[in-house]
Short mmCIF file of C-alpha atoms and ligand atoms in Angstrom, two decimals:
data_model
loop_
_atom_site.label_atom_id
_atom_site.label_comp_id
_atom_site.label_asym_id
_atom_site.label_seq_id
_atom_site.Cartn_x
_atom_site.Cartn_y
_atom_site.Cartn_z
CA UNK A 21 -6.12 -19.40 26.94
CA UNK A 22 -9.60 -17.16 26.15
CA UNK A 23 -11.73 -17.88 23.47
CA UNK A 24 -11.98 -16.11 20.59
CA UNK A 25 -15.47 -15.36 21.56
CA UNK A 26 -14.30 -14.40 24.59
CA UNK A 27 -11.84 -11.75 23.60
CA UNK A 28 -14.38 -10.44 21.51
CA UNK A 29 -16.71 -9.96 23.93
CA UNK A 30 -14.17 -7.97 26.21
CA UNK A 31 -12.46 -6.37 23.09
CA UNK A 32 -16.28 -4.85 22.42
CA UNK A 33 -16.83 -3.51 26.02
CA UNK A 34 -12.97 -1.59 25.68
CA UNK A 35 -12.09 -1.15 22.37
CA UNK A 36 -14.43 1.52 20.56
CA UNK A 37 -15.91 0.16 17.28
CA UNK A 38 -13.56 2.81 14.94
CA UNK A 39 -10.62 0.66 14.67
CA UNK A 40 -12.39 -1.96 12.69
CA UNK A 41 -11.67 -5.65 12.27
CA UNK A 42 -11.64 -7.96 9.62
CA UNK A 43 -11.90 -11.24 10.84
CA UNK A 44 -13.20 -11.73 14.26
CA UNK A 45 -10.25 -14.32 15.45
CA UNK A 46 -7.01 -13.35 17.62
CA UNK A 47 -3.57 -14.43 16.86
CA UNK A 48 -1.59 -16.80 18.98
CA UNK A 49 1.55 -16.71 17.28
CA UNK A 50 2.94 -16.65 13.25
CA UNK A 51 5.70 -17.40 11.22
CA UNK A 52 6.33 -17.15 7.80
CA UNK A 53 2.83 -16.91 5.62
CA UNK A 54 0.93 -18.45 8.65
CA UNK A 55 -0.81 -17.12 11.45
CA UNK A 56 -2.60 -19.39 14.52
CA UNK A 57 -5.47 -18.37 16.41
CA UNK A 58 -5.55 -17.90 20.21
CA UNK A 59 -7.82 -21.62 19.35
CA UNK A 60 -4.92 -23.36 17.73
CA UNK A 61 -6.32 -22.88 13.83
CA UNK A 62 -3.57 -22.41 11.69
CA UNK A 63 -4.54 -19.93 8.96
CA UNK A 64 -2.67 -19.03 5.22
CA UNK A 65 -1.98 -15.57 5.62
CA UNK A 66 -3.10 -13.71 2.33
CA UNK A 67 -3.47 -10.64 4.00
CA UNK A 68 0.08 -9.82 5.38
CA UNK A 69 -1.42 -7.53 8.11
CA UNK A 70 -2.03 -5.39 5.25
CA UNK A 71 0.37 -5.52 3.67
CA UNK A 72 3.38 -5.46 6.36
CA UNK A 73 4.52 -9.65 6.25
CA UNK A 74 6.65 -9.04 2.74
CA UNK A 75 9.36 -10.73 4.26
CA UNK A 76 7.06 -13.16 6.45
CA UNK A 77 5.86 -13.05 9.65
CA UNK A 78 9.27 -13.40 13.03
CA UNK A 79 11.27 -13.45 10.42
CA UNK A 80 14.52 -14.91 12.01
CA UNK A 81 17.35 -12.23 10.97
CA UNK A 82 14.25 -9.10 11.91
CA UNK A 83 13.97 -11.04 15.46
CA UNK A 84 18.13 -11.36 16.08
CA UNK A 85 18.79 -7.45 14.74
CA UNK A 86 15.37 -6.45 17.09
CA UNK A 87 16.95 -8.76 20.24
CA UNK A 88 20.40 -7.31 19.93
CA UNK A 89 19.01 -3.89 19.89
CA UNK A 90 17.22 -4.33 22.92
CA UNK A 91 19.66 -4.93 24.87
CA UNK A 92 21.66 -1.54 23.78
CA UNK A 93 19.02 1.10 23.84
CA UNK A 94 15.14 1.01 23.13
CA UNK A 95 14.78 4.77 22.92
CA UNK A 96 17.06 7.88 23.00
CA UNK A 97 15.01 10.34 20.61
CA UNK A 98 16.84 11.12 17.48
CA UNK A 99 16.08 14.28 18.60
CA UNK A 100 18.05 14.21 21.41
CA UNK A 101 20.73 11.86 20.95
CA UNK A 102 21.03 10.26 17.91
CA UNK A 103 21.88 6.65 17.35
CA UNK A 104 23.72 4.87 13.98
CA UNK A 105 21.25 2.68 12.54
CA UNK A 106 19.15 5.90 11.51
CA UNK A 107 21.64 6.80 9.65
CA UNK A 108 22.40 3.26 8.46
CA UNK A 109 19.07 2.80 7.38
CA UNK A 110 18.85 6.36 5.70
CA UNK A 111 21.93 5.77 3.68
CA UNK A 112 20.39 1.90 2.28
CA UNK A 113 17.43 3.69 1.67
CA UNK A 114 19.16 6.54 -0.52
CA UNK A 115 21.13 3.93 -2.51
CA UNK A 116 18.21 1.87 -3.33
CA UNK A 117 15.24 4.41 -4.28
CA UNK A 118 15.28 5.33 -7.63
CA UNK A 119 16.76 8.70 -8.27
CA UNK A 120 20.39 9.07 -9.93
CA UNK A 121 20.22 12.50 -7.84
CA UNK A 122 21.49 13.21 -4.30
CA UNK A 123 19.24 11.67 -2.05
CA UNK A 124 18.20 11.97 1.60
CA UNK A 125 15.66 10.14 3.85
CA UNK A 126 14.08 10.93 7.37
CA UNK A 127 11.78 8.13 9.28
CA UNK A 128 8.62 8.54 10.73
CA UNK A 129 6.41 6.27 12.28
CA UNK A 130 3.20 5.27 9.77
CA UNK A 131 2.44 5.65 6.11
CA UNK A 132 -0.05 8.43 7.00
CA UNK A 133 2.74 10.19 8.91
CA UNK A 134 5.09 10.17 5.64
CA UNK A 135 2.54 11.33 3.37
CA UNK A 136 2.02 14.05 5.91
CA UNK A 137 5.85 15.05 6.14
CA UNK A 138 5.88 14.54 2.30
CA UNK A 139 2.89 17.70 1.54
CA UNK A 140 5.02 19.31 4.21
CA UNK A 141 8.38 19.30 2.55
CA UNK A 142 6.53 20.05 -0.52
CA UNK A 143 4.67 23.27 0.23
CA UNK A 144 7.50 24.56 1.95
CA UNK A 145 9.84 24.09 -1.24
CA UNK A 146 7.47 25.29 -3.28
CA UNK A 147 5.66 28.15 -1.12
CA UNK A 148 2.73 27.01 -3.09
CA UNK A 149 -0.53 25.32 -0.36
CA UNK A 150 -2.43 22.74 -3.25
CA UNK A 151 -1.87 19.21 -3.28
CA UNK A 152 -3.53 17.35 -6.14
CA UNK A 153 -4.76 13.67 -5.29
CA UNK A 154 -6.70 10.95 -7.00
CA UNK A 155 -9.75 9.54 -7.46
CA UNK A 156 -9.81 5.91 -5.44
CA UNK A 157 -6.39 6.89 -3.72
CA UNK A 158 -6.03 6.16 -0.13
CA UNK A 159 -3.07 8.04 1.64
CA UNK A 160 -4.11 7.56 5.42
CA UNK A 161 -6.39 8.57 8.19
CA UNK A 162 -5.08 11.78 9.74
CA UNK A 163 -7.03 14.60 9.15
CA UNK A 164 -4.55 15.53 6.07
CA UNK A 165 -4.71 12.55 4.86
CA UNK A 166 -8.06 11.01 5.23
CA UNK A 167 -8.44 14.54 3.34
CA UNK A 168 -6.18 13.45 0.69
CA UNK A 169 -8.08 9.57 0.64
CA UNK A 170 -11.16 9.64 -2.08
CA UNK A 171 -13.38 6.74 -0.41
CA UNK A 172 -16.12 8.50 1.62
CA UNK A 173 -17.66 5.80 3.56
CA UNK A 174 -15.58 4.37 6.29
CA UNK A 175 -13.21 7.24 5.93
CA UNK A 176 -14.60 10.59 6.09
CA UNK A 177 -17.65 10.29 7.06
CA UNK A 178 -18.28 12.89 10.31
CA UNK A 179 -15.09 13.80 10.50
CA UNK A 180 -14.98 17.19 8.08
CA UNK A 181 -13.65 19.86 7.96
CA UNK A 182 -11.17 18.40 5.87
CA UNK A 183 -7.83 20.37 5.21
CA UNK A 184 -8.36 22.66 2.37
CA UNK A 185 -6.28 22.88 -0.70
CA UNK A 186 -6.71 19.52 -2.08
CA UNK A 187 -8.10 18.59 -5.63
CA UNK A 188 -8.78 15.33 -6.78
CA UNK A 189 -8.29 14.20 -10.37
CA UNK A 190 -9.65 10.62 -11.89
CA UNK A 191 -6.98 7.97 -11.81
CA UNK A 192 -6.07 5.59 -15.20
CA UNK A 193 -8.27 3.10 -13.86
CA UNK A 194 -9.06 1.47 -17.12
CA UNK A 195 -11.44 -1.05 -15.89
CA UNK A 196 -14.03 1.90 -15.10
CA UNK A 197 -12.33 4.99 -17.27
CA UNK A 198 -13.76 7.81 -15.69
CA UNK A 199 -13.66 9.49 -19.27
CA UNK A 200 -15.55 6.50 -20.86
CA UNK A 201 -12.21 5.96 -23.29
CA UNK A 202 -10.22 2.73 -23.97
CA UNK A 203 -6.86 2.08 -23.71
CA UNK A 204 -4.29 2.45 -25.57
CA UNK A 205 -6.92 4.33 -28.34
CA UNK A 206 -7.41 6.82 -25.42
CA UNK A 207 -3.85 7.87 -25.94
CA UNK A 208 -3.50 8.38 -22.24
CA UNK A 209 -6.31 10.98 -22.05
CA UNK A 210 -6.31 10.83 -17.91
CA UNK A 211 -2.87 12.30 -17.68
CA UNK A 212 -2.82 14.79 -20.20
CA UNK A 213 -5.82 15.89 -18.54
CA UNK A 214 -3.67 17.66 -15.62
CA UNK A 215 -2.97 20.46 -18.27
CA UNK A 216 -7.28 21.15 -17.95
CA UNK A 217 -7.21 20.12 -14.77
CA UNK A 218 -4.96 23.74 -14.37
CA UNK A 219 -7.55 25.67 -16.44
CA UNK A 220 -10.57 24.27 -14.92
CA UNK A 221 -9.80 23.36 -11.36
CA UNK A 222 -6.52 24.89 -9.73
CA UNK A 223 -4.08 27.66 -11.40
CA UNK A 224 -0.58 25.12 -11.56
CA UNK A 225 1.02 28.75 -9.79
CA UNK A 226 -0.71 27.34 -6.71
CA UNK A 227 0.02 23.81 -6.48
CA UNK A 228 2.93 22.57 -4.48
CA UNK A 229 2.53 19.18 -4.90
CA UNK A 230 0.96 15.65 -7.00
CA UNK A 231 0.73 12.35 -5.10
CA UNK A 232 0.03 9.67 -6.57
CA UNK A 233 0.24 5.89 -5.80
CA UNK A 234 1.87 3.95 -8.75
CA UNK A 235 -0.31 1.55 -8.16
CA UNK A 236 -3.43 1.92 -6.09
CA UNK A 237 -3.55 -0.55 -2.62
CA UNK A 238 -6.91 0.47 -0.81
CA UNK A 239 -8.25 1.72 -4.73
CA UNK A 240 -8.33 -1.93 -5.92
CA UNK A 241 -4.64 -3.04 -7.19
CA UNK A 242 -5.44 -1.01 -10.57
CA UNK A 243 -2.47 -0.76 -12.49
CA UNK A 244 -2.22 2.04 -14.88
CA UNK A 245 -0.93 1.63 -18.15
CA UNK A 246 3.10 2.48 -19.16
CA UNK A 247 3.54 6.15 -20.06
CA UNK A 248 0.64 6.97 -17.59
CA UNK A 249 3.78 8.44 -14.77
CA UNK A 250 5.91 9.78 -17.79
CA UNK A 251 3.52 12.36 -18.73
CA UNK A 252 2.41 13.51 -15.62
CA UNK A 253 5.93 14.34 -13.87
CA UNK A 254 6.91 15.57 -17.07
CA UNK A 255 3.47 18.51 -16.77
CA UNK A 256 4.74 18.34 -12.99
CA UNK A 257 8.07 19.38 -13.72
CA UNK A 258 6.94 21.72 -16.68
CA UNK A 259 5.07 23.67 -13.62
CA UNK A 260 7.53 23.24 -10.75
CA UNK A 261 4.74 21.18 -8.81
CA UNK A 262 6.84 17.74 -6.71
CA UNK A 263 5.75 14.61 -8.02
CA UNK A 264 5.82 12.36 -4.91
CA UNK A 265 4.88 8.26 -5.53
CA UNK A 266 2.92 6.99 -2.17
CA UNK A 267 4.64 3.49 -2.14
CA UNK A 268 3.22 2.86 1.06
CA UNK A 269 1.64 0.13 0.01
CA UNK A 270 3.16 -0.57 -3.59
CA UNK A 271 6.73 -0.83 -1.88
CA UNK A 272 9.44 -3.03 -0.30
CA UNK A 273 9.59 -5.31 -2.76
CA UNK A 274 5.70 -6.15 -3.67
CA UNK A 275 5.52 -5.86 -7.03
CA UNK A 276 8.68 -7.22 -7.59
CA UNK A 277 11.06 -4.32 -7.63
CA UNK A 278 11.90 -2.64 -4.75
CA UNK A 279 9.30 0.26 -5.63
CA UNK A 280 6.51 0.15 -7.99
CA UNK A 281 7.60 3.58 -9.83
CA UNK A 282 10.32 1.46 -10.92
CA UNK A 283 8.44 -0.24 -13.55
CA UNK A 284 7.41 3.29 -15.11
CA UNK A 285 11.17 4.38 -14.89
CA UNK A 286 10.21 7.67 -13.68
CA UNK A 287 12.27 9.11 -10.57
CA UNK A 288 9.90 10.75 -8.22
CA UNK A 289 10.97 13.87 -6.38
CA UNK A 290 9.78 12.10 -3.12
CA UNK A 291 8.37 8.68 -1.86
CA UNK A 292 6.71 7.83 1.10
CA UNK A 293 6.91 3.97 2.10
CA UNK A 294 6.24 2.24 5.07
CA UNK A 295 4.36 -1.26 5.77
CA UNK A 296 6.78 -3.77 5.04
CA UNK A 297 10.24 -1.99 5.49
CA UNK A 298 10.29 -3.34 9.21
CA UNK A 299 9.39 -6.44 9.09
CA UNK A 300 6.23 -6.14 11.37
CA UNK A 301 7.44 -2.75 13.39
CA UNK A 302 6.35 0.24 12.78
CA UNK A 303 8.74 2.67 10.68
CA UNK A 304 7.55 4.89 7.87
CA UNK A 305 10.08 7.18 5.45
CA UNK A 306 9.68 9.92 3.64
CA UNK A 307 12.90 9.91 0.87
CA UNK A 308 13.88 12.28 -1.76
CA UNK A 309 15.69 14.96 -3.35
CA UNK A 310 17.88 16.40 -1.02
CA UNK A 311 17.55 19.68 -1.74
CA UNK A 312 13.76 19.46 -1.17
CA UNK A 313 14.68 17.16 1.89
CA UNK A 314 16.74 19.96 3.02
CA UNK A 315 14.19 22.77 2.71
CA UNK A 316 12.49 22.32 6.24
CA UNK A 317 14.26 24.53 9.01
CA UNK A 318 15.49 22.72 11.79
CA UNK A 319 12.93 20.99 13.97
CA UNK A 320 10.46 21.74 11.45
CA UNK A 321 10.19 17.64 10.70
CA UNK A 322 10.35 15.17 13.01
CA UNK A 323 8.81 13.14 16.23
CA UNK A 324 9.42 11.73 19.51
CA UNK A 325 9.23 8.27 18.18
CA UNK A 326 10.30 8.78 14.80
CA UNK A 327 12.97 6.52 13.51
CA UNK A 328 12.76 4.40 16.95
CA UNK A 329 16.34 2.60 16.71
CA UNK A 330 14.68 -1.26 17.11
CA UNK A 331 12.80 -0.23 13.85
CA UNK A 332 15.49 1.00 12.19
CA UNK A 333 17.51 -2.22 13.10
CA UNK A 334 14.37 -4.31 11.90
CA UNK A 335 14.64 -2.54 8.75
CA UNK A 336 18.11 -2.81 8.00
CA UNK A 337 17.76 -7.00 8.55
CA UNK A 338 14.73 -6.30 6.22
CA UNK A 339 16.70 -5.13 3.48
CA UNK A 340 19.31 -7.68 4.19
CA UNK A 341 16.62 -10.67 3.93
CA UNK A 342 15.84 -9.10 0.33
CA UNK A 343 19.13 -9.20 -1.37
CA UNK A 344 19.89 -12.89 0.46
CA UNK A 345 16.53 -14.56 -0.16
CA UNK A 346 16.26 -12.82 -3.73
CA UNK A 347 12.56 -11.82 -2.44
CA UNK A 348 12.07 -9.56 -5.27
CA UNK A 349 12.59 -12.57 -7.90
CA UNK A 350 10.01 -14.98 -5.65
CA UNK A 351 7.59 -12.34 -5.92
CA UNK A 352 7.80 -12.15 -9.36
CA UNK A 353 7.18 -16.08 -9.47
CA UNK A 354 4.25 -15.47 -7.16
CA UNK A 355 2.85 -13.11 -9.18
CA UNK A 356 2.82 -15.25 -12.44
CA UNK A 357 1.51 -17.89 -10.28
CA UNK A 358 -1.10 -15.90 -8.80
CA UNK A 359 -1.72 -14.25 -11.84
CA UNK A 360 -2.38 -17.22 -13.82
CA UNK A 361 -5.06 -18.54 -11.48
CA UNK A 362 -7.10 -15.65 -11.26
CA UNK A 363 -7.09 -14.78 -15.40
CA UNK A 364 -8.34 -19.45 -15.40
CA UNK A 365 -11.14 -18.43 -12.80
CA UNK A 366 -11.81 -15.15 -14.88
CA UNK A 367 -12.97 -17.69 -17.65
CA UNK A 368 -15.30 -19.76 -15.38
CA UNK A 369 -16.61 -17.38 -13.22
CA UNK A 370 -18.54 -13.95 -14.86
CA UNK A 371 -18.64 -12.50 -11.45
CA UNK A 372 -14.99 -11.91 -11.68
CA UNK A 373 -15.10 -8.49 -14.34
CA UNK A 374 -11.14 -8.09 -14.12
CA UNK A 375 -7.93 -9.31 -13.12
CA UNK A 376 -5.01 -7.17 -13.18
CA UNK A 377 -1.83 -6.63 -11.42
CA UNK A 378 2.37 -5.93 -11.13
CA UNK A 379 4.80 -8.25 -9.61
CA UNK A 380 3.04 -9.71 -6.44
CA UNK A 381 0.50 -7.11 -6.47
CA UNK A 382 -2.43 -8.88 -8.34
CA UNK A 383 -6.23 -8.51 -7.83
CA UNK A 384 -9.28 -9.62 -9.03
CA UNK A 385 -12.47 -7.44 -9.44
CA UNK A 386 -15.66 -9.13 -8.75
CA UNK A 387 -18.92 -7.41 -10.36
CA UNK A 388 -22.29 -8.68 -11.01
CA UNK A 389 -22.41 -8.23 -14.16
CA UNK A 390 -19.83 -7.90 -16.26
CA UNK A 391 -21.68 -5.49 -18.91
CA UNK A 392 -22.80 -2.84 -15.90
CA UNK A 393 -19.82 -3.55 -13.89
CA UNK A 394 -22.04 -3.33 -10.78
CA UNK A 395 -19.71 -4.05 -7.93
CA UNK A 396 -20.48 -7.08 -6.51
CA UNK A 397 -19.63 -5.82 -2.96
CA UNK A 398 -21.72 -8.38 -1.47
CA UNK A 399 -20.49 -11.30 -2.87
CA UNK A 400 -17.07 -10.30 -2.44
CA UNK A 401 -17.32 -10.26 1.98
CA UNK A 402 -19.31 -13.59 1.27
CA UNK A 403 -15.65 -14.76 -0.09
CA UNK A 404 -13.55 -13.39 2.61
CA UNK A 405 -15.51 -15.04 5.08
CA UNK A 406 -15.60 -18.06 3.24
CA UNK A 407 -12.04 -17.99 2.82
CA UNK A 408 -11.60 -17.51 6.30
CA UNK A 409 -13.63 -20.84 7.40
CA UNK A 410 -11.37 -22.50 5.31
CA UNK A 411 -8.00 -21.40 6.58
CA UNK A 412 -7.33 -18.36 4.59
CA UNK A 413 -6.77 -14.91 5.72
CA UNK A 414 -7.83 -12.28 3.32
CA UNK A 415 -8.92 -9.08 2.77
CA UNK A 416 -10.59 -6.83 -0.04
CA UNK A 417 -10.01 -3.15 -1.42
CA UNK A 418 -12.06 -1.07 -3.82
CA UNK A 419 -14.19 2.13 -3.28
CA UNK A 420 -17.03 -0.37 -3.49
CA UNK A 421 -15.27 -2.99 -1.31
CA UNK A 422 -15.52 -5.41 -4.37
CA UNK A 423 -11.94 -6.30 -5.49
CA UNK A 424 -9.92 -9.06 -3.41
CA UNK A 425 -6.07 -8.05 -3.04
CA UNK A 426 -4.01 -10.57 -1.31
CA UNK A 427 -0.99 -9.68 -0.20
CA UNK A 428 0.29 -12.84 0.78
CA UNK A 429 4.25 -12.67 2.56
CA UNK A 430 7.13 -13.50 -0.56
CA UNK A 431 7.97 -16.26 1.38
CA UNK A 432 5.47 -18.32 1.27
CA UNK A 433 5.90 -21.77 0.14
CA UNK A 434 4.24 -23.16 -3.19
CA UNK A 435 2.94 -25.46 -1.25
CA UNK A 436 1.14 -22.86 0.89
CA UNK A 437 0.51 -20.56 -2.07
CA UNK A 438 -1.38 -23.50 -4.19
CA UNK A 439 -3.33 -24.18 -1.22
CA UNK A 440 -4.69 -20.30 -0.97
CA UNK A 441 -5.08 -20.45 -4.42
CA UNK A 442 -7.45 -23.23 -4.39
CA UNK A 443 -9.43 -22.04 -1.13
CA UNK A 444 -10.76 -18.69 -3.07
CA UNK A 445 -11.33 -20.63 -6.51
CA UNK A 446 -13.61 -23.43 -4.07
CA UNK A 447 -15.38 -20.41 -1.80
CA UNK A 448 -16.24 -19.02 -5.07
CA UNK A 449 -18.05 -21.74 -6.41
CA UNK A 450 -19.42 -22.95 -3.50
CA UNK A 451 -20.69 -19.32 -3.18
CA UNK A 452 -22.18 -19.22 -6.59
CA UNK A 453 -24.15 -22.40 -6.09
CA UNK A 454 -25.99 -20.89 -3.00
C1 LIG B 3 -0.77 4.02 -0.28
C2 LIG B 3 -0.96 4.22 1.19
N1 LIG B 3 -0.61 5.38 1.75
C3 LIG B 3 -0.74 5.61 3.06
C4 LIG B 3 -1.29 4.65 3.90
C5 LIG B 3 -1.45 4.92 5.36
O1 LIG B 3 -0.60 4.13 6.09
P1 LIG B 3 -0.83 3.92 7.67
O2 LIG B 3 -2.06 3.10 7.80
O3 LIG B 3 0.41 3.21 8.12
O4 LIG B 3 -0.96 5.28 8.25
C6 LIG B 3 -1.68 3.42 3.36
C7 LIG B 3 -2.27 2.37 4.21
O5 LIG B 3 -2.84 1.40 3.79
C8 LIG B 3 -1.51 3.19 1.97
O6 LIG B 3 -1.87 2.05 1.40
#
């Protein structure tokens, strides 16, 4: 087998430099919340492909409902003749996303591809063309999307135009309140803002849509506080704009409900998810009211790929996996656990300014000081290296690249999960002594 080197080299001579890497190793094989190098290192997986591995890596019902598939159909086109488990998968999906309203679903193929179906469904409901997005949000990297996606620098960079229409409000990121307030004295100033935000930036007349992530992935795992979703679908609905939750990343179980909205108990009009709902294929869903749902003409939505039958069969063992390995109560556990580490290192380390987090969904922000709150963006790909030479995968998030989010697959083992744990807490002090 090549080298790691070796595949570098030759990934560097045919691969362009855009899609970017993390770590500079190549997988053999994984299972579960470990991954081995084409060299035989076995690695802890905190990183979950990004977030994908909820249910672990080959997990073994995903690989039978995938194999049995295979040997029906691959591909038929939904378009052209349709197949069951799309509409199996439709109708889970419907019964589980929150909404105690007629519901319908349609599949694409990546999160970026639902948000983009999701503004789609939305203007045409509405007949409205403004979208408002977020500060620190990050929705995708179509042209729509990397539109809709605040950070600047890998994202957007050289590639404006952007699409028009889109405004971006501050998000209730607490840690760094863009309105220099304090929770809960601020009295949830950031959302009650939308109302100026009409006055000041867009007339509500024009805008078709809100999305908003209920908790932000790429943004740095910021978590905002209870009523924060309350007030703003309620000025959504007051103005007939869609509220749609991007649970793209937030979803399938990772902060310990099925969807992150969930914790708010506010019913978006629609949701985008994707990432983890096939275990490892690639299947994105946009789900929602179905009389916005059913707005779009016919062949107005829709794909050659979209809804590909394997990775709606992948998705149904997904959901089955949930309910029989009670995933969303481990990652509940794993949170606490995780959660409980990170707030002891908070108290030994002052280059760690916050720790915050839902369900399994918990990060740590690492600044330089904690009075300026200078992102310690350095520091912070220090650790994920570090990490790495010890045998754990990891990545960070943040605008500033400064906040570490693992996203470790619910079914890891404590034993695996302790020995993460204590990887970051030893890179960081071996870090700190220089
Ligand atoms: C909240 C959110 N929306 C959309 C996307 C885009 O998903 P994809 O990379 O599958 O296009 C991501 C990806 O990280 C995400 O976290």
């Amino acid at each position: 087998m090549k080298t790691n080197d070796a595949l570098i080299k030759e990934r560097n001579q045919h691969v362009p430099q855009g899609p970017f890497n993390t770590h500079p190793i190549f997988a053999q094989k994984a299972k579960g919340a470990l991954i081995t190098d084409v060299e035989g290192r076995e690695y802890i997986d905190f990183a979950g492909g990004i977030g994908v591995a909820n249910i672990g890596h080959c997990d073994e019902e995903v690989l039978k409902a995938v194999q049995d598939q295979i040997q029906k159909y691959i591909h038929t086109c939904f378009h052209v003749v349709m197949y069951e488990p799309y509409i199996e998968l439709a109708k889970r999906i419907n019964t589980i996303a929150p909404g105690k309203f007629p519901k319908k679903t349609m599949f694409v193929n990546s999160g970026a591809e639902a948000v983009e179906n999701a503004i789609k469904i939305a203007r045409h409901a509405t007949n409205r063309p403004a979208t408002i997005a977020f500060e620190d949000a990050f929705h995708g990297r179509t042209l729509l999307t990397v539109s809709l996606t605040s950070k600047s620098k890998p994202y957007k960079l050289g590639f404006a135009p952007y699409a028009p229409e889109i405004y971006r409000m501050p998000y209730a990121y607490c840690y760094r309140c863009a309105f220099g307030l304090e929770y809960p004295s601020c009295e949830i100033h950031c959302a009650y803002f939308l109302r100026t935000f009409f006055t000041t930036y867009v007339p509500a007349e024009q805008v078709a849509a809100l999305i908003i992530e209920p908790v932000l992935g790429e943004g740095g795992f910021v978590v905002p506080p209870k009523e924060y979703f309350k007030i703003l679908q309620k000025i959504c609905q007051e103005n007939g704009i869609v509220f749609i939750a991007d649970e793209v990343q937030s979803g399938f179980g990772r902060t310990a409900k099925m969807f992150a909205i969930e914790h708010y108990d506010v019913e978006p009009d629609l949701i985008t998810m994707a990432k983890s709902m096939a275990g490892g294929f690639p299947l994105s869903a946009v789900t929602g009211k179905a009389e916005l749902m059913d707005h779009p003409q016919v062949g107005g939505l829709g794909g050659t790929f979209a809804g590909n039958p394997v990775s709606c069969r992948a998705g149904l063992a997904v959901l089955d996996q949930f309910e029989k390995k009670n995933l969303l109560a481990r990652g509940k556990k794993i949170g606490d656990r995780v959660m409980k580490k990170f707030k002891e290192l908070y108290e030994q380390h002052p280059i760690i300014g916050d720790v915050r987090g839902l369900g399994a969904m918990v990060g740590m922000e690492l600044v330089v000081d904690r009075k300026t709150k200078e992102p310690a963006t350095a520091f912070t790909k220090q650790l994920v290296t570090r990490c790495r030479e010890k045998g754990l995968l990891m990545i960070s998030a943040g605008t500033h690249s400064n906040i570490i989010r693992p996203l470790m697959p619910l079914v890891i083992t404590d034993e695996q999960l302790e020995k993460g744990l204590s990887i970051i807490e030893d890179s960081i002090s071996e870090i700190e002594r220089g």
